[in-house]
PDB file of C-alpha atoms in Angstrom:
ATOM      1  CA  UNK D 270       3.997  20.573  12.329  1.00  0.00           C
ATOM      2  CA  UNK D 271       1.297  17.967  10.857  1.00  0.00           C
ATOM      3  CA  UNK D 272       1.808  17.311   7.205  1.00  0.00           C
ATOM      4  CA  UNK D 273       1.543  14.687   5.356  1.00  0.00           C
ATOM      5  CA  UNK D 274       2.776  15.549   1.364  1.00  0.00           C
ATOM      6  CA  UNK D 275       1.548  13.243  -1.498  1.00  0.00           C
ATOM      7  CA  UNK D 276       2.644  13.052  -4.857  1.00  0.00           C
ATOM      8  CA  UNK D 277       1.762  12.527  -7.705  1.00  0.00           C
ATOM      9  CA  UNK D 278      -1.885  14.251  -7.110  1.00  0.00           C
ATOM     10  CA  UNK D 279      -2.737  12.077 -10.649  1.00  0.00           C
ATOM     11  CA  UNK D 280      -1.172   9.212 -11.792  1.00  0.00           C
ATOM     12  CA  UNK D 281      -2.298   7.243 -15.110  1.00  0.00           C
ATOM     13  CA  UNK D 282      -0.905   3.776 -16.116  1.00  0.00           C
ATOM     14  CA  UNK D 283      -1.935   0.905 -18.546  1.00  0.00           C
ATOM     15  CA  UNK D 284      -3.446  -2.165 -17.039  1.00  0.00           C
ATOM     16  CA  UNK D 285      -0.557  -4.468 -16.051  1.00  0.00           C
ATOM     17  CA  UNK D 286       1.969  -2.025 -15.503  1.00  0.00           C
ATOM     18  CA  UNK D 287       3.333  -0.682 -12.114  1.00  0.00           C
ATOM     19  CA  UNK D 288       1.871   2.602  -9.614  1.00  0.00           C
ATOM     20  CA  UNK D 289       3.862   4.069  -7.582  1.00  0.00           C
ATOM     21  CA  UNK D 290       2.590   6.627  -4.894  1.00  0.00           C
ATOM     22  CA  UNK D 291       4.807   8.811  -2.556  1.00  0.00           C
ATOM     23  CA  UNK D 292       4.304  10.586   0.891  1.00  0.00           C
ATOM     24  CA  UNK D 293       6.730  12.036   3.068  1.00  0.00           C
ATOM     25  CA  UNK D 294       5.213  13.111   6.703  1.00  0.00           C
ATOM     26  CA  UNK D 295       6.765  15.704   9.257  1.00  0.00           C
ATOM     27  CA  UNK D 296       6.585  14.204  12.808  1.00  0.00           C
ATOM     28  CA  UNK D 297       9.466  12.458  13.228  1.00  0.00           C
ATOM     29  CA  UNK D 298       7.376  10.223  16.545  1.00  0.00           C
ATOM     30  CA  UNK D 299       4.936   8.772  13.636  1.00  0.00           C
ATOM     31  CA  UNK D 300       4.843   4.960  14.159  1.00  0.00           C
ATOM     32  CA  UNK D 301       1.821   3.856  11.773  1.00  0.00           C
ATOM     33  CA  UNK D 302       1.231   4.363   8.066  1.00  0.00           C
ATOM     34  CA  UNK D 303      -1.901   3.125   6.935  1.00  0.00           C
ATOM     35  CA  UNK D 304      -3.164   3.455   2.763  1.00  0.00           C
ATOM     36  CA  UNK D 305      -6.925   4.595   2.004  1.00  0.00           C
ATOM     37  CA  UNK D 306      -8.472   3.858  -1.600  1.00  0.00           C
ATOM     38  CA  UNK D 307     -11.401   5.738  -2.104  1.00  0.00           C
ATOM     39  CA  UNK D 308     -13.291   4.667  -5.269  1.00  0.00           C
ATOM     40  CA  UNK D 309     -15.598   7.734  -6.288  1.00  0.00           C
ATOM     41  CA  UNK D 310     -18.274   8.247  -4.514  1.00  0.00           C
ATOM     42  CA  UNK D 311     -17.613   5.985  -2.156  1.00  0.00           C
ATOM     43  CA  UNK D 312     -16.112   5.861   1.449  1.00  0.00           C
ATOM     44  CA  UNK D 313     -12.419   5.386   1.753  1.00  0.00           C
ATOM     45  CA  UNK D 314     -11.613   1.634   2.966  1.00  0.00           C
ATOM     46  CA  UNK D 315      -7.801   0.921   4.455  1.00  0.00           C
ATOM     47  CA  UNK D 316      -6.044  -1.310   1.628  1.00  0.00           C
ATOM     48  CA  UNK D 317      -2.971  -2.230   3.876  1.00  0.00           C
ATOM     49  CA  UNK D 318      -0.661  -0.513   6.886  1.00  0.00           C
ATOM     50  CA  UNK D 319       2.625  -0.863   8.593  1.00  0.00           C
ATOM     51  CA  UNK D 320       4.537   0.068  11.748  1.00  0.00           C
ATOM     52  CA  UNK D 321       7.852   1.935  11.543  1.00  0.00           C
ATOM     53  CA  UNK D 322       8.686  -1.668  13.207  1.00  0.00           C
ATOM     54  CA  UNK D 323       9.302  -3.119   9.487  1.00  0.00           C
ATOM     55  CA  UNK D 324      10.585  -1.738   6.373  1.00  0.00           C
ATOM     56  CA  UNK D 325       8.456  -3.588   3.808  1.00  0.00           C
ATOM     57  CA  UNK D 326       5.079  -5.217   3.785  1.00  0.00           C
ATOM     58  CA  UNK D 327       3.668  -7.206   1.390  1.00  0.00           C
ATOM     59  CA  UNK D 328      -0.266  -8.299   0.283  1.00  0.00           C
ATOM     60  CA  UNK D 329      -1.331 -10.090  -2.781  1.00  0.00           C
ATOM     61  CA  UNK D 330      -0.457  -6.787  -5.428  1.00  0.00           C
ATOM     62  CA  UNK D 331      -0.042  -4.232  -3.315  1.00  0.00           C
ATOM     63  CA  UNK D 332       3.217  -3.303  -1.142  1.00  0.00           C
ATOM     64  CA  UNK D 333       4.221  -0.485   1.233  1.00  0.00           C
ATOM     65  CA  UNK D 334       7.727   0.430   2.015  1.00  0.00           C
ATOM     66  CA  UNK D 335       8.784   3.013   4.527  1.00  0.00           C
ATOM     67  CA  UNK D 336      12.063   4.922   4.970  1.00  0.00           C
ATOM     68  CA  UNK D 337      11.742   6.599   8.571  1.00  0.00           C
ATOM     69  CA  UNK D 338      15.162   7.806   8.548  1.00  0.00           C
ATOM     70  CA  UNK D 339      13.940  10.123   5.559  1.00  0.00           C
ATOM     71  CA  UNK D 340      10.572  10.086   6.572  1.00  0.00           C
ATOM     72  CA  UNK D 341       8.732   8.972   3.546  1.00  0.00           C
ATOM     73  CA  UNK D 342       7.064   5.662   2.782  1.00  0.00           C
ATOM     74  CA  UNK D 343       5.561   4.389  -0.707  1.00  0.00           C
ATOM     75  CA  UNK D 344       2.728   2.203  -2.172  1.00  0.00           C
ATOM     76  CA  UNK D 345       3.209   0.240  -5.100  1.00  0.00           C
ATOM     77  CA  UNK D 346       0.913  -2.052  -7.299  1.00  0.00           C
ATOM     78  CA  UNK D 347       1.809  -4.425  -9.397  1.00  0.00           C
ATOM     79  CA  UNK D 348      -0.037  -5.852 -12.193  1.00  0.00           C
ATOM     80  CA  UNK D 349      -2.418  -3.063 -12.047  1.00  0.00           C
ATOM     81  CA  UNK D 350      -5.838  -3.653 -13.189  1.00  0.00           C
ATOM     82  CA  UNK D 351      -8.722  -1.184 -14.264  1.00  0.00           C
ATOM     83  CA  UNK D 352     -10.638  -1.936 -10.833  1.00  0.00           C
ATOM     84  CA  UNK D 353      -7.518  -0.739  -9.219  1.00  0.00           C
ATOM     85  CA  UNK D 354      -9.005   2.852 -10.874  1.00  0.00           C
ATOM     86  CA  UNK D 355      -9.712   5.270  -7.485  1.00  0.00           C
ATOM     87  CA  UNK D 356      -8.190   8.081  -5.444  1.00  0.00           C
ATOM     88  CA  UNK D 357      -5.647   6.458  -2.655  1.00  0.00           C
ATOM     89  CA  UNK D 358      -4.480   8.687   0.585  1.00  0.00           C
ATOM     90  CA  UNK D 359      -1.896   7.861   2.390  1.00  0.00           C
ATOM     91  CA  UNK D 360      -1.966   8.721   6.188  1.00  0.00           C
ATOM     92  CA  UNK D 361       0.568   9.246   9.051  1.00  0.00           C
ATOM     93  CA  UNK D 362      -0.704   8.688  12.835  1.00  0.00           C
ATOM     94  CA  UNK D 363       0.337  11.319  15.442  1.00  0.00           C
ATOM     95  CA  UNK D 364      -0.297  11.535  18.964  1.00  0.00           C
ATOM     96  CA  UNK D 365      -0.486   7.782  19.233  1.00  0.00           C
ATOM     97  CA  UNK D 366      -1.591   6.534  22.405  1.00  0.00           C
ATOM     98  CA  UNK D 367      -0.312   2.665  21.677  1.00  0.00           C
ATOM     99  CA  UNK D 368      -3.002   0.033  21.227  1.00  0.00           C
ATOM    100  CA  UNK D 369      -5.509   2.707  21.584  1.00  0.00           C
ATOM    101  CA  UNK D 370      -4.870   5.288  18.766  1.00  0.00           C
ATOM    102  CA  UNK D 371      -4.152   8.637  17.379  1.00  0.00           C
ATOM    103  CA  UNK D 372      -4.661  10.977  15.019  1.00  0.00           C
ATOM    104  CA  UNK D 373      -4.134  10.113  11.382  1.00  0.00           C
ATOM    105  CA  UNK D 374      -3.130  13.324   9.067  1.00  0.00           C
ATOM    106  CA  UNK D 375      -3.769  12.484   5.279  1.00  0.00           C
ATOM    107  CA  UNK D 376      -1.950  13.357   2.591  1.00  0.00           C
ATOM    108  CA  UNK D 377      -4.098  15.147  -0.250  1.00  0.00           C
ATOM    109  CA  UNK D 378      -4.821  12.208  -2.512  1.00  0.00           C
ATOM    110  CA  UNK D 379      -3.326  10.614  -5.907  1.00  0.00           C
ATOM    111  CA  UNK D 380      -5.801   9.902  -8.683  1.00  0.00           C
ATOM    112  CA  UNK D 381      -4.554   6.514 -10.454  1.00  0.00           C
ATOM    113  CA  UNK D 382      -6.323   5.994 -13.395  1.00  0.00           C
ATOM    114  CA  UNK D 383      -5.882   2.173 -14.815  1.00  0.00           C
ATOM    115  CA  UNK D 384      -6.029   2.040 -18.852  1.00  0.00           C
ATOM    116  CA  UNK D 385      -7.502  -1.091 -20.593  1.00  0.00           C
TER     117      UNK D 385
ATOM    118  CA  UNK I 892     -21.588  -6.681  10.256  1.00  0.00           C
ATOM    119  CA  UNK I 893     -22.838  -3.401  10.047  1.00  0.00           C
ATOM    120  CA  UNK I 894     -21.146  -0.596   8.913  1.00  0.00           C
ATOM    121  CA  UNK I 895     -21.063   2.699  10.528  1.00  0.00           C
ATOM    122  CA  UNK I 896     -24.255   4.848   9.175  1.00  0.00           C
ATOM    123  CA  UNK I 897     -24.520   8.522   8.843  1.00  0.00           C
ATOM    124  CA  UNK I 898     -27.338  10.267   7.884  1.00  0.00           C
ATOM    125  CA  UNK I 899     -28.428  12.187   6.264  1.00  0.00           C
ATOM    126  CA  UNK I 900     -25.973  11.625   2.531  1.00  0.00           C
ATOM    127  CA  UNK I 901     -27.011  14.852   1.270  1.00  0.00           C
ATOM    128  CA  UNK I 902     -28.026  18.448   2.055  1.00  0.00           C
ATOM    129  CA  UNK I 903     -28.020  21.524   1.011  1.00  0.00           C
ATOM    130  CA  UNK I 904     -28.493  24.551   2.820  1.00  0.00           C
ATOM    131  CA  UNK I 905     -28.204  28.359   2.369  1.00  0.00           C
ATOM    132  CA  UNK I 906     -25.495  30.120   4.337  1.00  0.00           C
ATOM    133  CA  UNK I 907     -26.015  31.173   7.577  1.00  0.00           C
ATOM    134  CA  UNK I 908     -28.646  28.507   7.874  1.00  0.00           C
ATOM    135  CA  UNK I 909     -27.833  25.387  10.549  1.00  0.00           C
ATOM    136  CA  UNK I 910     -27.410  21.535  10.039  1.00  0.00           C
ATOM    137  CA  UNK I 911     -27.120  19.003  11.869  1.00  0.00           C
ATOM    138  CA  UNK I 912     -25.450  15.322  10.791  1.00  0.00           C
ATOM    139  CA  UNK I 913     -26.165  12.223  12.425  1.00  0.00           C
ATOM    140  CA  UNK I 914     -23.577   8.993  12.961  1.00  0.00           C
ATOM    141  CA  UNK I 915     -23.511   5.489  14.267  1.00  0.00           C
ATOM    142  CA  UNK I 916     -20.012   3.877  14.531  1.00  0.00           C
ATOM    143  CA  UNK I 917     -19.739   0.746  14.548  1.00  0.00           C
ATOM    144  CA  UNK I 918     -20.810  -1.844  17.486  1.00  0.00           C
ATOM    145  CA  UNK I 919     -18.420  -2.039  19.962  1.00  0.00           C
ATOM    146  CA  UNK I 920     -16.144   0.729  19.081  1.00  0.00           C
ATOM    147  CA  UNK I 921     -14.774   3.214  20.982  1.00  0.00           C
ATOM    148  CA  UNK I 922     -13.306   5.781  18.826  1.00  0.00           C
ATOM    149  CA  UNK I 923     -15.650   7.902  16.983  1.00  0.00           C
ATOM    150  CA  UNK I 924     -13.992  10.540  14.492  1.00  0.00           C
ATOM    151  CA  UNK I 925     -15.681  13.047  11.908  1.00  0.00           C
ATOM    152  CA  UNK I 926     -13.527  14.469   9.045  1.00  0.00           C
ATOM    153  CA  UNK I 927     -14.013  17.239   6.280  1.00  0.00           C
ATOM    154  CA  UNK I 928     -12.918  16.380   3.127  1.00  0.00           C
ATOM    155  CA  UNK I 929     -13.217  19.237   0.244  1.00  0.00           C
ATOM    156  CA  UNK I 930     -13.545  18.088  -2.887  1.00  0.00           C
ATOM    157  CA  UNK I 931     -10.422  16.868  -4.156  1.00  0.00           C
ATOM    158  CA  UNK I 932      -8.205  16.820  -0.546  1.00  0.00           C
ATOM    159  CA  UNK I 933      -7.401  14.287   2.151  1.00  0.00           C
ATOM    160  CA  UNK I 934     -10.303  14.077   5.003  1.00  0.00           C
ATOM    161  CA  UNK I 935      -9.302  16.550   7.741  1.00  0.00           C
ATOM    162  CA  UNK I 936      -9.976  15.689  11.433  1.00  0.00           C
ATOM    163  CA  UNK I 937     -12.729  18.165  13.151  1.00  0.00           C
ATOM    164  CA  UNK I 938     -12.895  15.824  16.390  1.00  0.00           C
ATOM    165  CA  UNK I 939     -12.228  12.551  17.672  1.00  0.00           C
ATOM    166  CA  UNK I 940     -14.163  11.139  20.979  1.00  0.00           C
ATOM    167  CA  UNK I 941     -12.978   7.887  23.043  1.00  0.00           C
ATOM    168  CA  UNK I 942     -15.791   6.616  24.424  1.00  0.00           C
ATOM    169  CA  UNK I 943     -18.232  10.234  24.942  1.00  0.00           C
ATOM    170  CA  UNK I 944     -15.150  11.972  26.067  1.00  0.00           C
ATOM    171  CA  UNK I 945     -13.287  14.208  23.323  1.00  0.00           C
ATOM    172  CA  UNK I 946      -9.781  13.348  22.157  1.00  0.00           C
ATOM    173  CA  UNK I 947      -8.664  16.107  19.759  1.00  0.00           C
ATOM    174  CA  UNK I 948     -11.011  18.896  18.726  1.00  0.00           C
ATOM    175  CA  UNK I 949      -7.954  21.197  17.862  1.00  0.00           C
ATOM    176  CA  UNK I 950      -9.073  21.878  14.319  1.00  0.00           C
ATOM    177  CA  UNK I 951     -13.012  22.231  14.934  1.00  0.00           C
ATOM    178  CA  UNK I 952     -14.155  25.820  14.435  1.00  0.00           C
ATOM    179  CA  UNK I 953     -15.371  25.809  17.432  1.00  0.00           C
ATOM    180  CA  UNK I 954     -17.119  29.189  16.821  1.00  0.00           C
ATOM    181  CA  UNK I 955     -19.264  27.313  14.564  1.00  0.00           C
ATOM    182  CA  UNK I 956     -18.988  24.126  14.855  1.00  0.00           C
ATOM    183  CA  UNK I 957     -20.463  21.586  18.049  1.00  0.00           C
ATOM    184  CA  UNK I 958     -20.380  18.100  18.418  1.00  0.00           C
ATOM    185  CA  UNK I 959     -21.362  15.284  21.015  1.00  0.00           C
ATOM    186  CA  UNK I 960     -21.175  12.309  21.484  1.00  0.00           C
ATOM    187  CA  UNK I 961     -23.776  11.316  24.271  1.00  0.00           C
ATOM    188  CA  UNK I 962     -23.614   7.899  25.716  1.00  0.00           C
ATOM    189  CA  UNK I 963     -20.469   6.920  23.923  1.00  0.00           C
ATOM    190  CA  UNK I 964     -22.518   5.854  20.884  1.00  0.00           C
ATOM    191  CA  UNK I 965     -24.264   7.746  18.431  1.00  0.00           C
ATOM    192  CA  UNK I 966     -22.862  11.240  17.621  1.00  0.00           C
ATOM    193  CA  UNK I 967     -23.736  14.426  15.913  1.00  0.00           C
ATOM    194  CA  UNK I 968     -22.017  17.160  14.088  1.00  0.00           C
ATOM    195  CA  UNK I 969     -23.694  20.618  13.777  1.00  0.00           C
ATOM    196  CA  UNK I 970     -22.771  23.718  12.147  1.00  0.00           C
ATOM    197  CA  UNK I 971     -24.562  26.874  13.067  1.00  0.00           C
ATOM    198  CA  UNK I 972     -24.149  29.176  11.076  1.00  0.00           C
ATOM    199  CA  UNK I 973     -23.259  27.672   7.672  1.00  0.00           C
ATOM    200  CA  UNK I 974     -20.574  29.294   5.639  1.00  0.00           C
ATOM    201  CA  UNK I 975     -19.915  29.082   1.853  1.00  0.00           C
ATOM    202  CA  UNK I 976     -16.560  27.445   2.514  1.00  0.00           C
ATOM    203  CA  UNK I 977     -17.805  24.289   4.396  1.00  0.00           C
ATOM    204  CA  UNK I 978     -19.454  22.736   1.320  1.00  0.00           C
ATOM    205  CA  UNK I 979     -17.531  19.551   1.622  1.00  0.00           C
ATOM    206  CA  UNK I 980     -18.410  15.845   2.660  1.00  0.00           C
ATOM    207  CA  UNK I 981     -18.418  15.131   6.227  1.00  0.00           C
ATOM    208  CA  UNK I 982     -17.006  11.460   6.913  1.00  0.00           C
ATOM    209  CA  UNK I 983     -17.769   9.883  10.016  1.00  0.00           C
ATOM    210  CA  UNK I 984     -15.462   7.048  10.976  1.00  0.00           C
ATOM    211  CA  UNK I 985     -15.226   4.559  13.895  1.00  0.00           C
ATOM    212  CA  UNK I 986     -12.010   2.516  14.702  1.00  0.00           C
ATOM    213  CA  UNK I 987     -10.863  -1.043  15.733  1.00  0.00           C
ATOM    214  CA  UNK I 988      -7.850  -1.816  17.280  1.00  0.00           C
ATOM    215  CA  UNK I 989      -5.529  -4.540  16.049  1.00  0.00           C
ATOM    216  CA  UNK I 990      -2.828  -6.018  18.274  1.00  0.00           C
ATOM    217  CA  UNK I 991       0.645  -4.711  17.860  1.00  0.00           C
ATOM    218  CA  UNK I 992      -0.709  -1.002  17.026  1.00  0.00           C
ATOM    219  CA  UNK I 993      -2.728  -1.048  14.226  1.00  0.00           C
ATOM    220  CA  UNK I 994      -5.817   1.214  14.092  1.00  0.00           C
ATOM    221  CA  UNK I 995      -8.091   0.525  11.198  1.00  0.00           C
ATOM    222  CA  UNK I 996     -10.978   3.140  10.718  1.00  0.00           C
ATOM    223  CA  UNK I 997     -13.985   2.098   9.088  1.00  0.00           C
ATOM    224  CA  UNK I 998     -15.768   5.399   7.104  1.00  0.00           C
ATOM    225  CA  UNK I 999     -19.468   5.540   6.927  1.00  0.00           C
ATOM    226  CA  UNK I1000     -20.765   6.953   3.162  1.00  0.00           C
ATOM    227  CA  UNK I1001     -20.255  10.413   4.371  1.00  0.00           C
ATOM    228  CA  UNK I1002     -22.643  13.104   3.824  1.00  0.00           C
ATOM    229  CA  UNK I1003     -22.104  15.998   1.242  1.00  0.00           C
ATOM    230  CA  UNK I1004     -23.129  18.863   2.313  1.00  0.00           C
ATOM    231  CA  UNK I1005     -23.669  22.170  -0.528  1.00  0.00           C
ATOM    232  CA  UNK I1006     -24.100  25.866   1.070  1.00  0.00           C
ATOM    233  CA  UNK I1007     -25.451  28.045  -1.437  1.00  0.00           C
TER     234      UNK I1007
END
């Protein structure tokens, strides 16, 4: 089926400490795992993706690592910082038509708040 | 660059009345989705078009839910007749292609519809 689960739904940390956010997805054929932040209110922008090509990416703060034999990839920030304060959605492609695109299935959203 | 506009943010309606959104993508772009997202979930996919032609409808209610996409540009989203259930805000979202696989979607600033 297509699931994506996300945990935890909230997630509080003081500023300069590590987040952590898990999702494990269900179609094995998933390639692409992009992240979403979505500040409130506001639209959700990507924040950083990777192909099942890689194990690890890496940008600035923020890092993705993906498993695909167990089918679950994480985000983690570093350093966090009260601007890093939003809901973030991670996202599994299906049906990928390559270099033309697919259908992304989101997980259901973990609420970081980032304590001064 | 612009981003991709929807109109109109809000509305609310009574049930059983119709409504009709309105979205742009952005220039160039071929892909053209539009996503529910309930308060407090992931966006879910109604329907994705490539180009005017449609991708993936499989989880539109099509009983009361249309949408085109005329021209391979603009598109709308209508509901007719409005239930209780589909208070939510409806994100439009256009993608870009990067080489090697990578789909970034850009999200326009949604709009939130209330049925009362």
């Amino acid at each position: 089926g297509e699931n994506v689960e996300q945990h935890p739904s909230t997630l509080s940390v003081q500023e300069g400490d590590s987040a952590v956010i898990k999702c494990t997805y269900s179609d094995s054929a998933s390639n692409y795992f992009p992240w979403y932040k979505q500040e409130l209110g506001k639209r959700p922008q990507l924040i950083i993706d990777i192909r099942s090509n890689v194990g690890e990416k890496k940008d600035q703060r923020i890092a993705v690592t993906l498993n695909k034999t167990a089918k679950h990839f994480s985000l983690h920030i570093t350093e966090t910082q009260p601007e890093d304060s939003a809901v973030y959605f991670c996202a599994a492609l299906i049906k990928e038509i390559y270099n033309q695109g697919g259908k992304l299935i989101f997980g259901q959203g973990t609420e970081l708040s980032v304590k001064p | 660059e612009a981003g991709v506009a929807q109109s109109p943010r809000y509305k609310i309606i009574e049930k059983r009345q119709s409504v009709a959104f309105w979205c742009n993508p952005i220039s160039g772009h071929a892909t053209l989705y539009w996503y529910q997202q309930i308060l407090g979930q992931g966006p879910k996919l109604l329907i994705q078009f490539q180009n005017n032609g449609v991708v993936d409808d499989s989880q539109l209610p099509k009983d009361r839910f249309s949408a085109e996409r005329l021209k391979g540009v603009d598109s709308t989203l209508k509901i007719q007749p409005a239930k209780l259930e589909d208070s939510a805000v409806y994100l439009c979202a256009s993608s870009l292609v990067r080489e090697g696989g990578f789909y970034e979607q850009y999200f326009g600033p949604g709009t939130r519809l209330t049925v009362t």
